Every structure is written in C-alpha cells, then in structure tokens.
mmCIF file of C-alpha atoms in Angstrom:
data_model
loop_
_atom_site.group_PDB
_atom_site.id
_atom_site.type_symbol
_atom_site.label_atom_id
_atom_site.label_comp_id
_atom_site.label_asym_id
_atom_site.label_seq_id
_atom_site.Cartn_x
_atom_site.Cartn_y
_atom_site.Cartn_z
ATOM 1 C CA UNK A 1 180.000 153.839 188.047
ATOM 2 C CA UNK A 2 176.944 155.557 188.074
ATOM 3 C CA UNK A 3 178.304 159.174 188.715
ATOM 4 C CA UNK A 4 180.525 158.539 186.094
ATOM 5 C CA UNK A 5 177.184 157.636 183.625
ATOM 6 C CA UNK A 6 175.863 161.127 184.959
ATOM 7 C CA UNK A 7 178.966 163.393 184.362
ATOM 8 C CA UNK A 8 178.909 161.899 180.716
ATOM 9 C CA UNK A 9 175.550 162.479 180.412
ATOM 10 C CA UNK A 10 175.598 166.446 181.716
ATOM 11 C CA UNK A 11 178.566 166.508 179.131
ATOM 12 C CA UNK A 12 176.947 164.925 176.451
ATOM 13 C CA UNK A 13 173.790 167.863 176.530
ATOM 14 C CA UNK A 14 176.358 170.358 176.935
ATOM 15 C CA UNK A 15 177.925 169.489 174.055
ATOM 16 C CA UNK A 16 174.649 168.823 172.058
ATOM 17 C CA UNK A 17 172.923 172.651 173.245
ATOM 18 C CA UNK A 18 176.668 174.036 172.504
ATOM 19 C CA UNK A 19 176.200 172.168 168.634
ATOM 20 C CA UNK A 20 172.674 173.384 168.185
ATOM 21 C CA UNK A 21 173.493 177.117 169.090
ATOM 22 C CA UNK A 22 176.681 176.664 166.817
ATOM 23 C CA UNK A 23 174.135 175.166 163.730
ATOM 24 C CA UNK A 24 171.809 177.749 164.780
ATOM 25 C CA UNK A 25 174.324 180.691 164.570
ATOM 26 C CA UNK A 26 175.347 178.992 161.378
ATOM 27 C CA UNK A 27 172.190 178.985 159.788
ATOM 28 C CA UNK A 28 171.188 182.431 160.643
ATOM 29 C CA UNK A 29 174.672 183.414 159.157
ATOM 30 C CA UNK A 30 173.525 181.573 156.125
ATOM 31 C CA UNK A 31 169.510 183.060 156.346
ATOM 32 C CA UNK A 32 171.685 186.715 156.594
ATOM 33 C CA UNK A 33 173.939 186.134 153.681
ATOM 34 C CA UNK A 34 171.077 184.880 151.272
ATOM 35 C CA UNK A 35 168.487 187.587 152.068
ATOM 36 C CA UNK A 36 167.405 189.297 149.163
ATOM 37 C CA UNK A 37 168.052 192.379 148.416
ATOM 38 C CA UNK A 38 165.934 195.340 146.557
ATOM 39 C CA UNK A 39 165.835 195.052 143.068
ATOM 40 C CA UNK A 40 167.117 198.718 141.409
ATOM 41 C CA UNK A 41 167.077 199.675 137.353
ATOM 42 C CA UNK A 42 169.975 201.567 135.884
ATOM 43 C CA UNK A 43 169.801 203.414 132.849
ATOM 44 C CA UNK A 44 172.809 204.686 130.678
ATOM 45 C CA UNK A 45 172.646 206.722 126.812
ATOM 46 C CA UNK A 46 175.667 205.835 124.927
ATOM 47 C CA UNK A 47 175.600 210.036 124.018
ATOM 48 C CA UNK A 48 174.307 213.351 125.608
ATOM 49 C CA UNK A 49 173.668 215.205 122.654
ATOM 50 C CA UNK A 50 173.193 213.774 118.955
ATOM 51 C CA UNK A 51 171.421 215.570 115.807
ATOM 52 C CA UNK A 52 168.460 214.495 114.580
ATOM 53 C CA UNK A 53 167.986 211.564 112.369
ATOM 54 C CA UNK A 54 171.021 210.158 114.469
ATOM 55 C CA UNK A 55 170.231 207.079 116.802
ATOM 56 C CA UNK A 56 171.661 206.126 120.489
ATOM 57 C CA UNK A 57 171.981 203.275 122.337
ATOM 58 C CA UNK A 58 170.404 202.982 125.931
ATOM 59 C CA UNK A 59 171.371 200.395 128.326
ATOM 60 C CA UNK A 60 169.068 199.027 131.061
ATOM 61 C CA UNK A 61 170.446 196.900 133.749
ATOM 62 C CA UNK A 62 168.189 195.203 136.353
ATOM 63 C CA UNK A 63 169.961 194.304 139.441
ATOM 64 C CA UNK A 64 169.563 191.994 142.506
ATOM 65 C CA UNK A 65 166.847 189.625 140.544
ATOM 66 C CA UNK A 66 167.978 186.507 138.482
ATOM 67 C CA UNK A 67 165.829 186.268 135.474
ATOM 68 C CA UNK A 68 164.003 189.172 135.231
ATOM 69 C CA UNK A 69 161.569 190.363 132.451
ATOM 70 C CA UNK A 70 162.424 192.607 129.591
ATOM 71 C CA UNK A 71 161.491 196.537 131.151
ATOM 72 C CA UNK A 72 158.553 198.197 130.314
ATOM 73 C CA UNK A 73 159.584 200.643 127.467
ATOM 74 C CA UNK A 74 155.850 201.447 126.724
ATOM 75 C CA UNK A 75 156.312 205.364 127.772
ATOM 76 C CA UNK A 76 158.807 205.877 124.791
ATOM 77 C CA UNK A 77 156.894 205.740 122.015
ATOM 78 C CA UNK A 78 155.510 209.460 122.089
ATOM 79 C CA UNK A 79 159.646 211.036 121.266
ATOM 80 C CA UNK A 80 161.478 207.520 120.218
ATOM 81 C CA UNK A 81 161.290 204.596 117.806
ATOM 82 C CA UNK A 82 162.699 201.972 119.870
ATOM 83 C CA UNK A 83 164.717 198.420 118.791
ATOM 84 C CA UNK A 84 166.003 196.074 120.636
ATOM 85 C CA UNK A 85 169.669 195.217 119.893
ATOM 86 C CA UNK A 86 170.248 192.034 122.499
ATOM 87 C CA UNK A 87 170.150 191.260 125.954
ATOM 88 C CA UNK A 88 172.613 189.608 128.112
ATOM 89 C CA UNK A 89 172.839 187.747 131.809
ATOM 90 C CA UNK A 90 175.660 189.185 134.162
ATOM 91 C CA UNK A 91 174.777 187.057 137.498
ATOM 92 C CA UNK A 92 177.870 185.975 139.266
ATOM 93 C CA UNK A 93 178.542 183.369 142.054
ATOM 94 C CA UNK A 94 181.940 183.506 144.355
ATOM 95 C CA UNK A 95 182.783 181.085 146.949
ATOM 96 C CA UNK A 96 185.109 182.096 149.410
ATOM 97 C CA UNK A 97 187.223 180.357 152.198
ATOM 98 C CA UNK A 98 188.528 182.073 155.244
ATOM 99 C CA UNK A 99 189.986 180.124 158.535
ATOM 100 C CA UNK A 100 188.072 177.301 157.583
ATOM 101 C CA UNK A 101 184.630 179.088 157.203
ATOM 102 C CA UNK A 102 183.352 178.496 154.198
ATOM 103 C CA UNK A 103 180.370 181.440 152.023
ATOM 104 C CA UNK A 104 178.934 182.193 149.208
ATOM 105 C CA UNK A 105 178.089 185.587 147.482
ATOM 106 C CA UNK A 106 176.055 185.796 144.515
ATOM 107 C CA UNK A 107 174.944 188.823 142.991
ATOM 108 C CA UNK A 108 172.490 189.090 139.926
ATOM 109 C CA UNK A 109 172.237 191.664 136.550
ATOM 110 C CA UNK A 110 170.580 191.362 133.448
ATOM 111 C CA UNK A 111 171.638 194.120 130.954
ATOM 112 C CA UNK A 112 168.875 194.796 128.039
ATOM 113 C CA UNK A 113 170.297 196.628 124.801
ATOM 114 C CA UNK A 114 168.448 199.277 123.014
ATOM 115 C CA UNK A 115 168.653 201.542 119.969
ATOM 116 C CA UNK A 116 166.703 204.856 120.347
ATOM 117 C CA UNK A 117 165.825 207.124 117.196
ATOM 118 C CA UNK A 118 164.333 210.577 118.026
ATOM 119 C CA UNK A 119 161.104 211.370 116.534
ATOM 120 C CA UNK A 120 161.946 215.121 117.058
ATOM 121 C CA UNK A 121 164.612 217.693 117.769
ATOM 122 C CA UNK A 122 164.388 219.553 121.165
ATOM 123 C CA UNK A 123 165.593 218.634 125.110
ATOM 124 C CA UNK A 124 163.788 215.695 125.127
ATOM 125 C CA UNK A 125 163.294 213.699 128.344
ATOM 126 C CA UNK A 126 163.814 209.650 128.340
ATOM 127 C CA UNK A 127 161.291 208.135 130.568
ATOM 128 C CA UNK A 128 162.695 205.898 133.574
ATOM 129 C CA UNK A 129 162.342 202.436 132.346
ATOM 130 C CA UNK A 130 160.113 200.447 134.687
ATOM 131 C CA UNK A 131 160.024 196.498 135.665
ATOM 132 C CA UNK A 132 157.358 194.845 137.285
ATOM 133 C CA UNK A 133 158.644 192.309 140.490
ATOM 134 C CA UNK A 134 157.052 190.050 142.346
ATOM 135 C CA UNK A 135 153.486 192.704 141.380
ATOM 136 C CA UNK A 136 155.694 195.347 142.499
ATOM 137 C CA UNK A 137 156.633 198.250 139.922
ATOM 138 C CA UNK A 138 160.204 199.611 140.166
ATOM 139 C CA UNK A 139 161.399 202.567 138.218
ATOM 140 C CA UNK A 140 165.097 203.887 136.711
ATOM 141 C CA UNK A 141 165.433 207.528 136.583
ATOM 142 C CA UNK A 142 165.193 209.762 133.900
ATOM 143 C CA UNK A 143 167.531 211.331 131.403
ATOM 144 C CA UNK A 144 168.219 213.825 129.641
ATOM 145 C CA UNK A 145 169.023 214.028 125.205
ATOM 146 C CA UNK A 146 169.836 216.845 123.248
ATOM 147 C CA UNK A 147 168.771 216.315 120.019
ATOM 148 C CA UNK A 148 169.668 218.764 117.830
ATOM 149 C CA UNK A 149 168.204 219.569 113.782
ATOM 150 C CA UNK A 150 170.439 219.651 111.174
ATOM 151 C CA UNK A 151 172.211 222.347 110.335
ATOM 152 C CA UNK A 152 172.192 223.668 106.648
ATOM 153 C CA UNK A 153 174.978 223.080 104.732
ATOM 154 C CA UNK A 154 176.114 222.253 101.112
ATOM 155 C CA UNK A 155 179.252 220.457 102.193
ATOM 156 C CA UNK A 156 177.894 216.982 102.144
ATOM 157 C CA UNK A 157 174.406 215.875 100.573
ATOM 158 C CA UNK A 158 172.774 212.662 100.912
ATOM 159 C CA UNK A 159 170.376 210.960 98.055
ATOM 160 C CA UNK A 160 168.016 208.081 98.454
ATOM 161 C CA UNK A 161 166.042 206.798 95.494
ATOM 162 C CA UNK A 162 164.084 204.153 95.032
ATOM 163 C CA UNK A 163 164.041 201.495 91.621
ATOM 164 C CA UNK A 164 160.157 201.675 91.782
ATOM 165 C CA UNK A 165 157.355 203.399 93.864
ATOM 166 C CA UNK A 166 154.678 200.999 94.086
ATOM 167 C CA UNK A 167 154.757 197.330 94.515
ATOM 168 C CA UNK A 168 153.023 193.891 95.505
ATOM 169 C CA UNK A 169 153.801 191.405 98.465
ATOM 170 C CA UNK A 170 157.125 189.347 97.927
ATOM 171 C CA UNK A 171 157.607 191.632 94.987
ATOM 172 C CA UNK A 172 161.226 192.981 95.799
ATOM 173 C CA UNK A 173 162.778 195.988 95.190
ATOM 174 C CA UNK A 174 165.533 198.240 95.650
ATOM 175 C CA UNK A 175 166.792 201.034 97.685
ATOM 176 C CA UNK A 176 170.287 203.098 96.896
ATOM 177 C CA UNK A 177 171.997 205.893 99.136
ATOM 178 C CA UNK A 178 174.255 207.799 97.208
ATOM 179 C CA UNK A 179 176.723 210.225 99.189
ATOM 180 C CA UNK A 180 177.624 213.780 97.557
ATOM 181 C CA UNK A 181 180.852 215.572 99.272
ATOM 182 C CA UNK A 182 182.099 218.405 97.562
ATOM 183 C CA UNK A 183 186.031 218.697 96.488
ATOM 184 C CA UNK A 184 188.835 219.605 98.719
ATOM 185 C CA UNK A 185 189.131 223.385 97.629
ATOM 186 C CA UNK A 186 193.488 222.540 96.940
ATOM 187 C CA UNK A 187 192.879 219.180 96.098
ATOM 188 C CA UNK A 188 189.737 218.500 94.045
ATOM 189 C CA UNK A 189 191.167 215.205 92.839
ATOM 190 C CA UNK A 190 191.830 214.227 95.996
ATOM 191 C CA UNK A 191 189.129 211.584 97.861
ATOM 192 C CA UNK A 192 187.858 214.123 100.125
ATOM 193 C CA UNK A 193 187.352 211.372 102.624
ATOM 194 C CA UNK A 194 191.136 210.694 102.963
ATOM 195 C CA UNK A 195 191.549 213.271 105.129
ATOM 196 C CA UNK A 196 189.354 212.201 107.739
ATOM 197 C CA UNK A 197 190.798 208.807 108.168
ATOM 198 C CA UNK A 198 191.571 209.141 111.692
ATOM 199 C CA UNK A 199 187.735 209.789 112.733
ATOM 200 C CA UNK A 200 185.836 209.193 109.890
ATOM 201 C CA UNK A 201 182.132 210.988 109.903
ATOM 202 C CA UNK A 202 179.722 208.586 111.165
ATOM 203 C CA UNK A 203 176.469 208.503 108.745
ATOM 204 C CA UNK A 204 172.986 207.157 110.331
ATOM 205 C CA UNK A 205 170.878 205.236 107.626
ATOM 206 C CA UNK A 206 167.803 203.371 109.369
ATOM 207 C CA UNK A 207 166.984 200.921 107.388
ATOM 208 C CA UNK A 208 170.008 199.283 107.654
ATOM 209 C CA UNK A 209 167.787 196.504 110.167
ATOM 210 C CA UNK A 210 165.354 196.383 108.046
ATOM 211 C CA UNK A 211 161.400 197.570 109.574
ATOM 212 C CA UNK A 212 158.896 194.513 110.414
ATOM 213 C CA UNK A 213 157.156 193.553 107.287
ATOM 214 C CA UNK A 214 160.439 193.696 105.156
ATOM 215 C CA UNK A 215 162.842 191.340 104.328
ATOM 216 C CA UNK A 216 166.311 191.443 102.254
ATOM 217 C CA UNK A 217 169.772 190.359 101.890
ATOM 218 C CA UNK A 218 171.352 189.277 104.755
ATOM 219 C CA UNK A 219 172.655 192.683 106.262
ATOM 220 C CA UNK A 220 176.466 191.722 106.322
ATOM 221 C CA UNK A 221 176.688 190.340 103.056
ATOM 222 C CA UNK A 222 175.757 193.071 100.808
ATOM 223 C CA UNK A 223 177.234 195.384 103.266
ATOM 224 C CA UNK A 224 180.531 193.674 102.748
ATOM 225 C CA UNK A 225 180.406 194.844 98.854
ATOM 226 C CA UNK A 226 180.359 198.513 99.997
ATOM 227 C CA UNK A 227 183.581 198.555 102.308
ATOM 228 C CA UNK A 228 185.919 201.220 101.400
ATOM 229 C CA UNK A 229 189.458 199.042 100.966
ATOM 230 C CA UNK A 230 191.342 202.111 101.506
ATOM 231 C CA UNK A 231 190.364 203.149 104.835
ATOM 232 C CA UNK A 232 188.458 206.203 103.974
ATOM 233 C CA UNK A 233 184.631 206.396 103.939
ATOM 234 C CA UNK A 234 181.957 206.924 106.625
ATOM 235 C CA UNK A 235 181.585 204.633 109.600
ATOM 236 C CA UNK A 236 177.609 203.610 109.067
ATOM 237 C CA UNK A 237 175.031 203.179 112.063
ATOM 238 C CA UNK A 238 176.924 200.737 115.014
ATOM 239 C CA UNK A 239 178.345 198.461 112.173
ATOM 240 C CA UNK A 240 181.633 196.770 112.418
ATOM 241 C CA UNK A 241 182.724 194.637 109.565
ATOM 242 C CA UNK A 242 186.234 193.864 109.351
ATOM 243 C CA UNK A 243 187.065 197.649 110.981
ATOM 244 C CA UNK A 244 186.461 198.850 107.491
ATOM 245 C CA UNK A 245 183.900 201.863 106.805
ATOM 246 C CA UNK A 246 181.512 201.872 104.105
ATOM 247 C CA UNK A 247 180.551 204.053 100.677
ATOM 248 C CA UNK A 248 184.196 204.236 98.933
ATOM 249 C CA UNK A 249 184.366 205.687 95.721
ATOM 250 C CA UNK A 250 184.182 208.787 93.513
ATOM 251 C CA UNK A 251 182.205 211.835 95.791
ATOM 252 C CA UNK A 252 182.066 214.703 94.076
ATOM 253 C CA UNK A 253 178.944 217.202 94.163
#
C-alpha cells in the first residue's frame, strides 16, 4: 500500500505546481489586461473659420483616466472668453466570454464642453489644453481659428439699446436687440427672411447666458415669446427650442 500512498502523493504536487502555474498564468493575464495605460487629451473646434463676434464650441476629452479633473484652460484668456457649457462621463466596461475564458475591458473618457468667444480677429492659435495626473502634466495639441472681422455691409443691421444707463444692485433693467434687414429688391412686402428658410442666418448675441453678477428671466422662457411661428427668422447662439428660430416679425431698414 505504501507505493500506492507515494504515487498519489507525486500526483497530488503535480497537480498542485500544474494549478499554481495555471493561477499564476491567470493572474498575470489579469495584471496584463488591467495595466494602465497613458492618459492622452484630445481637442476638437466645432468650426475652422468663424467672424468675429461669433462663438465656437471646443471639446476636450481626457482618455484612459476615470474621474479626471476639469483641464487647465488658464492659457486662453489672452485671445478667448471662455464658458463652460457641461461635461459628461464616457467610461465603458465589456465583459466578454470566449471558450470558457472569461475578461474584462474597460476603457475610460471624460468629455468637457466649452464655448469660446474671440477677443480679436486674426489666425489665432488655441493653446493645447493641459491636465495635471497623478503630479504629472499632460498636454493636447494646438489648433488653429480663423477669425475673421466683419465685413461692411448695409444688408442687415443690428441695434441694441438699453431702457436705462445707470442703475443700483437688484435694480433690474432691460436690454432689446432689434434686427434691421432691408427689402427683397422684387418683393419688398415680402418677409425677407422667408427665403432663407432652408439655412436660416445664424445671429451670435452673448448675453444670451447671462455674465456672473447678472441675473434674469429664465433663458427659455422669455426666449420662447420670440420664436418665429412661421419658420423664418435667425437661428440664435447654440439654442434649440422647439426647432423654431427666433426674432419674427416686420424687418425692414
């Protein structure tokens, strides 16, 4: 009997170094699948070229890091007024089951929403945004906007006034844009708006989000009193209400 004990025995610590390489080769599967992997910054502009006064949004993803920070948009300030317009998590987590093996994948994006206004016309250069890791800085890469000023023209003319110039805090007051477009030269009774219908011309007004230190009507409500019910007006800033555009009326200069 006791060759017998000994053959189980050998076969037993077979068995038991054949297991540990097998959990060992697992777990360095596992140590390979999970390491980490460099955290990289994209940047995207919504448009190439705009004309001044006109804002664009820039998108900032951080990649390969689950929670990161907002990026450091510090270097903008000299050409841009910057706003931030939202942030959202994109991290995703698959499982997946082949001949019995089972793994994980998980790969991690935060995407950060901002509105850029020029301060300037001119090839202006957007700083890479940067992100601070783990004390480490990492950078996006730069791009480029063509910004260009305004071209003169007596075609359309825009008006802002103002109900009063001074005031006190809380004390409100009120600001109007009125829109001047002159006549259709064949059709000066005509809404010369109609005929743009199809792509309407976008108008950039930038106190629509109202600066810090102000605050009004909630935006979409008195916004919804200016929609233009029969689909021709200007489409105003990035708003959407209803797919409608904005300003309808008698425009006439």
């Amino acid at each position: 009997m006791r060759p017998t004990v000994k053959i189980l025995a050998a076969r037993s610590r077979s068995l038991c170094r054949k297991f540990a390489y097998a959990l060992a080769a697992i777990l360095l599967s596992s140590v390979c699948g999970f390491a980490a992997e460099i955290p990289e910054i994209a940047s995207q502009l919504s448009e190439t070229e705009i004309f001044e006064g006109e804002s664009v949004e820039f998108l900032v993803e951080i990649r390969n890091i689950k929670n990161p920070a907002a990026p450091d948009l510090s270097e903008f300030e000299t050409d841009f007024d910057v706003v931030s317009n939202g942030d959202e998590s994109r991290n995703q987590s698959s499982t997946f089951i082949v001949n019995g093996r089972v793994s994980q994948q998980n790969s991690f994006s935060h995407l950060f929403r901002y509105r850029l206004t020029p301060k300037h016309n001119g090839e202006l250069t957007v700083p890479p945004p940067m992100a601070t890791i783990d004390g480490k800085t990492y950078k996006g890469r730069p791009l480029t906007l063509t910004v260009q000023a305004p071209e003169e023209q007596d075609l359309v003319i825009p008006e802002i006034s103002v109900d009063r110039t001074r005031v006190y805090p809380t004390q409100p007051f009120e600001v109007k844009l009125r829109v001047f477009v002159r006549p259709l030269p064949d059709a000066p009774q005509r809404d010369p708006l109609s005929v743009l219908r199809r792509q309407p011309p976008k108008i950039e007004v930038n106190w629509v989000d109202l600066p810090t230190g102000l605050v009004g009507e909630e935006k979409v409500a008195w916004l919804q009193q200016h929609l233009a019910d029969d689909g021709a007006g200007f489409a105003l800033n990035d708003v959407t209400l209803r797919g409608g555009l904005f300003l309808e009326g008698p425009r006439t200069a």
